[in-house]
Amino acid sequence: MEYLSTRGGSSGQGFEDVLLTGLAPDGGLFVPAELPHFSAGELSRMRDLSYAELATRIASIFTSGAFPAAELRRMIESSYAGFSHPQVAPLTALADGEYVLELFHGPTLAFKDFALQVLGRMLDYILVRDGRRVLILGATSGDTGSAALEGCRHSAQVDICILHPHEKVSAVQRKQMTTVAGENVRNLAVEGNFDDCQRLVKAAFADQSFLPPDRQLVAVNSINWARIVMQIVYYIHAGLRLGAPERAVSFAVPTGNFGDIYAGYLAREMGLPVDRLIVATNENDILHRFISANEYSIAPLRHTLSPSMDILISSNFERYLYELLDRDSEALAQFMADGAAGGASLADRRWRAMREVFASASVDDAATCATIAEVWRDHGVLLDPHSAIGVRAARDCGRDPDVPVICLATAHPAKFAEAVSAAGLPPPELPERLQRQFRQPERYRVVENDLAGLTAMLGGWAT
Ligand SMILES: *Cc1c(COP(=O)(O)O)cnc(C)c1O
């Protein structure tokens, strides 16, 4: 399979390039030149596959040729063998026709493990084969950092350094990062906010001359295509269990950078009968305003009880817009420039085409807490605040009684005890695996918000 950039500047890239590059050289995002399509018969035959088997089947199409088949299977099997639930991504029924898809049984208790566990192994395979080392550098305000650290800590050829804003992440989030053991793992607490961390990372990527010539930085943030691929799997797996391809299903997805729900869109394009994809946002609602009112404009950042969705713009949305605009890179660039300059909107027929697929709702903190309390009272299921936003959005959008709706539960409630307390419920206990991890010593260094200091440290560490 070949990949091209949404901005039109590169094409003909293979999976390996895309995995190691992240952003395309022209500033665009990589998308496959052509998507595979499964017939109803092919989908039916996938029903009996285990989670890891289905994941291998799908990954083998998108990675074509990058890994020997047996290697790919081994990487995927060992990734999901580390999940604490035998079904990997179990479905729980709430009300009639309303389901929760539990995506929090991985090592860091959030859905990002589905992709990052595999990504770490894929990187390692390529680097060992080529006798190279890379340095993964990232900034996090929460879940990505710990999932990336867990995914890469066993990688012999990868060093990983994650920046977080000092004293501005929760204690659970900090410990999830700083108690990850590994010679190749570094955590830096930057005296500044999340934007400062991101600025430092961006500047380091822009000029990598501080690294020895045989080294490069790699990003594993949400635009990395390999992450999207591994997220397609649970949509198809869940749809098949609820009657697809004979019956359509809908999904409600708590959305920040649009990476998770974009994978759902791809599953639909690949043949899974998906009636609607519900974009569930918190008060950072640029996507909800766009889908409901054709108004794409950046609003000030709000800090909410669902911090993993506190974003200004949704970086992966560009991939969907590119398709919606019939792969016209110039029109896409214009739209994005207008959006950044004040506001953009679509021609009416295109906006309507988007609304054929996507519905949306924005859920504030009060409604998030009310939903956590309501679902606990009515169904005995404790949701984390992100997952509660998905359920609330599904209910607010209403539904066809013949089409089940699957609400993605993206994190374990114990990760966000503050929101559970705000909902008037006792804080949930940390799962055993995390309690054990938190007994390990914390290892991190507090550093100034200073690029020269950071690059000197990284350069010294890479030699
Ligand atoms: C990252 C994250 C999200 C948002 O996912 P996107 O792919 O950025 O839309 C939602 N919930 C949780 C718990 C997350 O960690």
Tab-separated table of N, CA, C and O in Angstrom, residues 312-378:
chain	number	residue	atom	x	y	z
A	312	LEU	N	-7.607	22.746	20.870
A	312	LEU	CA	-8.082	23.894	20.097
A	312	LEU	C	-8.574	23.452	18.726
A	312	LEU	O	-9.649	23.830	18.282
A	313	ILE	N	-7.729	22.686	18.028
A	313	ILE	CA	-8.139	22.117	16.748
A	313	ILE	C	-7.872	20.618	16.786
A	313	ILE	O	-7.051	20.150	17.566
A	314	SER	N	-8.572	19.873	15.944
A	314	SER	CA	-8.450	18.416	15.949
A	314	SER	C	-7.556	18.011	14.799
A	314	SER	O	-7.960	18.056	13.636
A	315	SER	N	-6.317	17.635	15.130
A	315	SER	CA	-5.305	17.487	14.080
A	315	SER	C	-5.673	16.476	12.990
A	315	SER	O	-5.379	16.705	11.825
A	316	ASN	N	-6.313	15.385	13.347
A	316	ASN	CA	-6.632	14.386	12.317
A	316	ASN	C	-7.826	14.747	11.444
A	316	ASN	O	-8.101	14.054	10.468
A	317	PHE	N	-8.535	15.803	11.792
A	317	PHE	CA	-9.717	16.168	11.007
A	317	PHE	C	-9.328	16.488	9.563
A	317	PHE	O	-10.109	16.291	8.632
A	318	GLU	N	-8.088	16.967	9.402
A	318	GLU	CA	-7.590	17.258	8.055
A	318	GLU	C	-7.707	16.043	7.134
A	318	GLU	O	-7.975	16.169	5.937
A	319	ARG	N	-7.513	14.852	7.678
A	319	ARG	CA	-7.588	13.643	6.845
A	319	ARG	C	-9.001	13.452	6.304
A	319	ARG	O	-9.191	13.086	5.146
A	320	TYR	N	-9.977	13.678	7.129
A	320	TYR	CA	-11.357	13.526	6.661
A	320	TYR	C	-11.736	14.643	5.682
A	320	TYR	O	-12.350	14.400	4.644
A	321	LEU	N	-11.339	15.874	6.022
A	321	LEU	CA	-11.653	17.012	5.132
A	321	LEU	C	-11.089	16.796	3.735
A	321	LEU	O	-11.716	17.151	2.732
A	322	TYR	N	-9.911	16.221	3.687
A	322	TYR	CA	-9.260	15.940	2.401
A	322	TYR	C	-10.163	15.049	1.534
A	322	TYR	O	-10.337	15.302	0.335
A	323	GLU	N	-10.762	14.043	2.155
A	323	GLU	CA	-11.691	13.178	1.406
A	323	GLU	C	-12.946	13.949	1.025
A	323	GLU	O	-13.427	13.864	-0.102
A	324	LEU	N	-13.459	14.694	2.001
A	324	LEU	CA	-14.712	15.435	1.754
A	324	LEU	C	-14.535	16.429	0.605
A	324	LEU	O	-15.462	16.681	-0.165
A	325	LEU	N	-13.331	16.992	0.481
A	325	LEU	CA	-13.059	17.963	-0.585
A	325	LEU	C	-12.534	17.261	-1.843
A	325	LEU	O	-11.821	17.863	-2.658
A	326	ASP	N	-12.872	15.991	-2.000
A	326	ASP	CA	-12.451	15.206	-3.179
A	326	ASP	C	-10.947	15.248	-3.417
A	326	ASP	O	-10.484	15.356	-4.553
A	327	ARG	N	-10.184	15.194	-2.338
A	327	ARG	CA	-8.712	15.146	-2.402
A	327	ARG	C	-8.110	16.348	-3.133
A	327	ARG	O	-7.098	16.218	-3.816
A	328	ASP	N	-8.725	17.490	-2.950
A	328	ASP	CA	-8.215	18.732	-3.553
A	328	ASP	C	-7.335	19.437	-2.502
A	328	ASP	O	-7.836	20.105	-1.596
A	329	SER	N	-6.004	19.265	-2.629
A	329	SER	CA	-5.078	19.791	-1.617
A	329	SER	C	-5.129	21.308	-1.512
A	329	SER	O	-4.969	21.875	-0.426
A	330	GLU	N	-5.350	21.968	-2.638
A	330	GLU	CA	-5.407	23.433	-2.601
A	330	GLU	C	-6.627	23.920	-1.833
A	330	GLU	O	-6.536	24.842	-1.023
A	331	ALA	N	-7.768	23.308	-2.110
A	331	ALA	CA	-8.991	23.695	-1.391
A	331	ALA	C	-8.832	23.426	0.105
A	331	ALA	O	-9.267	24.210	0.949
A	332	LEU	N	-8.157	22.314	0.430
A	332	LEU	CA	-7.921	21.971	1.836
A	332	LEU	C	-7.041	23.035	2.507
A	332	LEU	O	-7.348	23.512	3.602
A	333	ALA	N	-5.947	23.410	1.843
A	333	ALA	CA	-5.036	24.404	2.409
A	333	ALA	C	-5.775	25.728	2.620
A	333	ALA	O	-5.593	26.403	3.641
A	334	GLN	N	-6.615	26.092	1.664
A	334	GLN	CA	-7.396	27.329	1.781
A	334	GLN	C	-8.340	27.268	2.977
A	334	GLN	O	-8.425	28.212	3.772
A	335	PHE	N	-9.020	26.144	3.112
A	335	PHE	CA	-9.961	25.970	4.224
A	335	PHE	C	-9.232	26.114	5.560
A	335	PHE	O	-9.680	26.815	6.468
A	336	MET	N	-8.092	25.454	5.684
A	336	MET	CA	-7.336	25.490	6.933
A	336	MET	C	-6.816	26.903	7.227
A	336	MET	O	-6.829	27.352	8.369
A	337	ALA	N	-6.366	27.596	6.179
A	337	ALA	CA	-5.874	28.963	6.367
A	337	ALA	C	-7.030	29.866	6.815
A	337	ALA	O	-6.872	30.673	7.742
A	338	ASP	N	-8.182	29.729	6.179
A	338	ASP	CA	-9.349	30.530	6.580
A	338	ASP	C	-9.749	30.228	8.027
A	338	ASP	O	-10.074	31.138	8.799
A	339	GLY	N	-9.704	28.941	8.364
A	339	GLY	CA	-10.072	28.542	9.724
A	339	GLY	C	-9.156	29.191	10.748
A	339	GLY	O	-9.602	29.697	11.782
A	340	ALA	N	-7.851	29.199	10.454
A	340	ALA	CA	-6.885	29.780	11.382
A	340	ALA	C	-7.018	31.296	11.437
A	340	ALA	O	-6.759	31.920	12.470
A	341	ALA	N	-7.445	31.896	10.328
A	341	ALA	CA	-7.515	33.364	10.260
A	341	ALA	C	-8.799	33.918	10.873
A	341	ALA	O	-8.910	35.122	11.057
A	342	GLY	N	-9.762	33.091	11.179
A	342	GLY	CA	-10.991	33.634	11.763
A	342	GLY	C	-12.162	32.685	11.630
A	342	GLY	O	-12.916	32.485	12.572
A	343	GLY	N	-12.309	32.075	10.472
A	343	GLY	CA	-13.410	31.127	10.335
A	343	GLY	C	-13.510	30.587	8.925
A	343	GLY	O	-13.167	31.279	7.972
A	344	ALA	N	-13.941	29.335	8.820
A	344	ALA	CA	-14.126	28.726	7.501
A	344	ALA	C	-15.459	27.995	7.499
A	344	ALA	O	-15.966	27.609	8.553
A	345	SER	N	-16.031	27.847	6.303
A	345	SER	CA	-17.221	27.011	6.188
A	345	SER	C	-17.197	26.313	4.835
A	345	SER	O	-16.419	26.673	3.950
A	346	LEU	N	-18.045	25.303	4.709
A	346	LEU	CA	-18.073	24.482	3.497
A	346	LEU	C	-19.230	24.904	2.605
A	346	LEU	O	-20.234	25.444	3.083
A	347	ALA	N	-19.114	24.617	1.317
A	347	ALA	CA	-20.261	24.742	0.422
A	347	ALA	C	-21.374	23.859	0.994
A	347	ALA	O	-21.100	22.787	1.550
A	348	ASP	N	-22.596	24.318	0.855
A	348	ASP	CA	-23.719	23.652	1.498
A	348	ASP	C	-23.793	22.154	1.167
A	348	ASP	O	-24.030	21.327	2.048
A	349	ARG	N	-23.562	21.780	-0.087
A	349	ARG	CA	-23.722	20.359	-0.440
A	349	ARG	C	-22.669	19.487	0.251
A	349	ARG	O	-22.926	18.358	0.631
A	350	ARG	N	-21.475	20.056	0.464
A	350	ARG	CA	-20.435	19.278	1.142
A	350	ARG	C	-20.747	19.145	2.634
A	350	ARG	O	-20.538	18.100	3.240
A	351	TRP	N	-21.231	20.235	3.205
A	351	TRP	CA	-21.606	20.197	4.627
A	351	TRP	C	-22.698	19.140	4.833
A	351	TRP	O	-22.647	18.351	5.774
A	352	ARG	N	-23.659	19.091	3.909
A	352	ARG	CA	-24.724	18.081	4.020
A	352	ARG	C	-24.169	16.676	3.858
A	352	ARG	O	-24.609	15.741	4.532
A	353	ALA	N	-23.192	16.519	2.981
A	353	ALA	CA	-22.579	15.196	2.796
A	353	ALA	C	-21.913	14.755	4.102
A	353	ALA	O	-21.997	13.585	4.503
A	354	MET	N	-21.263	15.688	4.803
A	354	MET	CA	-20.641	15.364	6.084
A	354	MET	C	-21.706	14.926	7.099
A	354	MET	O	-21.509	13.968	7.855
A	355	ARG	N	-22.830	15.610	7.075
A	355	ARG	CA	-23.893	15.305	8.039
A	355	ARG	C	-24.638	14.002	7.728
A	355	ARG	O	-25.402	13.510	8.563
A	356	GLU	N	-24.438	13.462	6.533
A	356	GLU	CA	-24.962	12.125	6.240
A	356	GLU	C	-24.259	11.083	7.106
A	356	GLU	O	-24.808	10.043	7.403
A	357	VAL	N	-23.010	11.371	7.451
A	357	VAL	CA	-22.198	10.397	8.188
A	357	VAL	C	-22.087	10.767	9.665
A	357	VAL	O	-22.226	9.930	10.546
A	358	PHE	N	-21.806	12.045	9.940
A	358	PHE	CA	-21.495	12.478	11.303
A	358	PHE	C	-22.648	13.243	11.951
A	358	PHE	O	-23.241	14.123	11.320
A	359	ALA	N	-22.930	12.890	13.194
A	359	ALA	CA	-23.763	13.715	14.052
A	359	ALA	C	-22.847	14.194	15.168
A	359	ALA	O	-21.717	13.729	15.283
A	360	SER	N	-23.303	15.146	15.995
A	360	SER	CA	-22.409	15.637	17.043
A	360	SER	C	-23.181	16.194	18.225
A	360	SER	O	-24.355	16.541	18.114
A	361	ALA	N	-22.489	16.254	19.357
A	361	ALA	CA	-23.021	16.935	20.535
A	361	ALA	C	-21.832	17.397	21.373
A	361	ALA	O	-20.761	16.787	21.330
A	362	SER	N	-22.041	18.509	22.080
A	362	SER	CA	-21.041	19.022	23.012
A	362	SER	C	-21.602	18.862	24.421
A	362	SER	O	-22.771	19.147	24.663
A	363	VAL	N	-20.772	18.388	25.332
A	363	VAL	CA	-21.238	18.041	26.678
A	363	VAL	C	-20.377	18.792	27.697
A	363	VAL	O	-19.151	18.634	27.694
A	364	ASP	N	-21.000	19.594	28.553
A	364	ASP	CA	-20.205	20.357	29.521
A	364	ASP	C	-19.934	19.513	30.782
A	364	ASP	O	-20.421	18.387	30.912
A	365	ASP	N	-19.140	20.072	31.700
A	365	ASP	CA	-18.745	19.307	32.886
A	365	ASP	C	-19.949	18.882	33.730
A	365	ASP	O	-19.980	17.766	34.265
A	366	ALA	N	-20.943	19.780	33.847
A	366	ALA	CA	-22.108	19.440	34.681
A	366	ALA	C	-22.845	18.238	34.088
A	366	ALA	O	-23.208	17.293	34.810
A	367	ALA	N	-23.048	18.257	32.765
A	367	ALA	CA	-23.744	17.133	32.120
A	367	ALA	C	-22.887	15.863	32.157
A	367	ALA	O	-23.411	14.754	32.244
A	368	THR	N	-21.574	16.036	32.113
A	368	THR	CA	-20.672	14.874	32.207
A	368	THR	C	-20.866	14.183	33.557
A	368	THR	O	-21.064	12.964	33.633
A	369	CYS	N	-20.835	14.988	34.635
A	369	CYS	CA	-21.004	14.419	35.987
A	369	CYS	C	-22.391	13.810	36.144
A	369	CYS	O	-22.537	12.723	36.724
A	370	ALA	N	-23.407	14.496	35.623
A	370	ALA	CA	-24.775	13.970	35.736
A	370	ALA	C	-24.872	12.611	35.032
A	370	ALA	O	-25.548	11.703	35.509
A	371	THR	N	-24.176	12.468	33.916
A	371	THR	CA	-24.229	11.208	33.166
A	371	THR	C	-23.480	10.098	33.900
A	371	THR	O	-23.941	8.946	33.943
A	372	ILE	N	-22.333	10.439	34.499
A	372	ILE	CA	-21.620	9.429	35.298
A	372	ILE	C	-22.552	8.901	36.392
A	372	ILE	O	-22.693	7.680	36.588
A	373	ALA	N	-23.242	9.830	37.089
A	373	ALA	CA	-24.131	9.438	38.196
A	373	ALA	C	-25.321	8.625	37.675
A	373	ALA	O	-25.699	7.596	38.266
A	374	GLU	N	-25.893	9.063	36.561
A	374	GLU	CA	-27.088	8.422	36.000
A	374	GLU	C	-26.787	6.985	35.523
A	374	GLU	O	-27.551	6.052	35.805
A	375	VAL	N	-25.682	6.831	34.835
A	375	VAL	CA	-25.348	5.494	34.304
A	375	VAL	C	-24.989	4.546	35.450
A	375	VAL	O	-25.330	3.360	35.431
A	376	TRP	N	-24.349	5.070	36.476
A	376	TRP	CA	-24.054	4.251	37.657
A	376	TRP	C	-25.357	3.820	38.334
A	376	TRP	O	-25.567	2.644	38.653
A	377	ARG	N	-26.274	4.769	38.521
A	377	ARG	CA	-27.549	4.486	39.198
A	377	ARG	C	-28.396	3.497	38.388
A	377	ARG	O	-28.926	2.527	38.919
A	378	ASP	N	-28.504	3.732	37.083
A	378	ASP	CA	-29.422	2.928	36.271
A	378	ASP	C	-28.840	1.589	35.827
A	378	ASP	O	-29.587	0.644	35.598
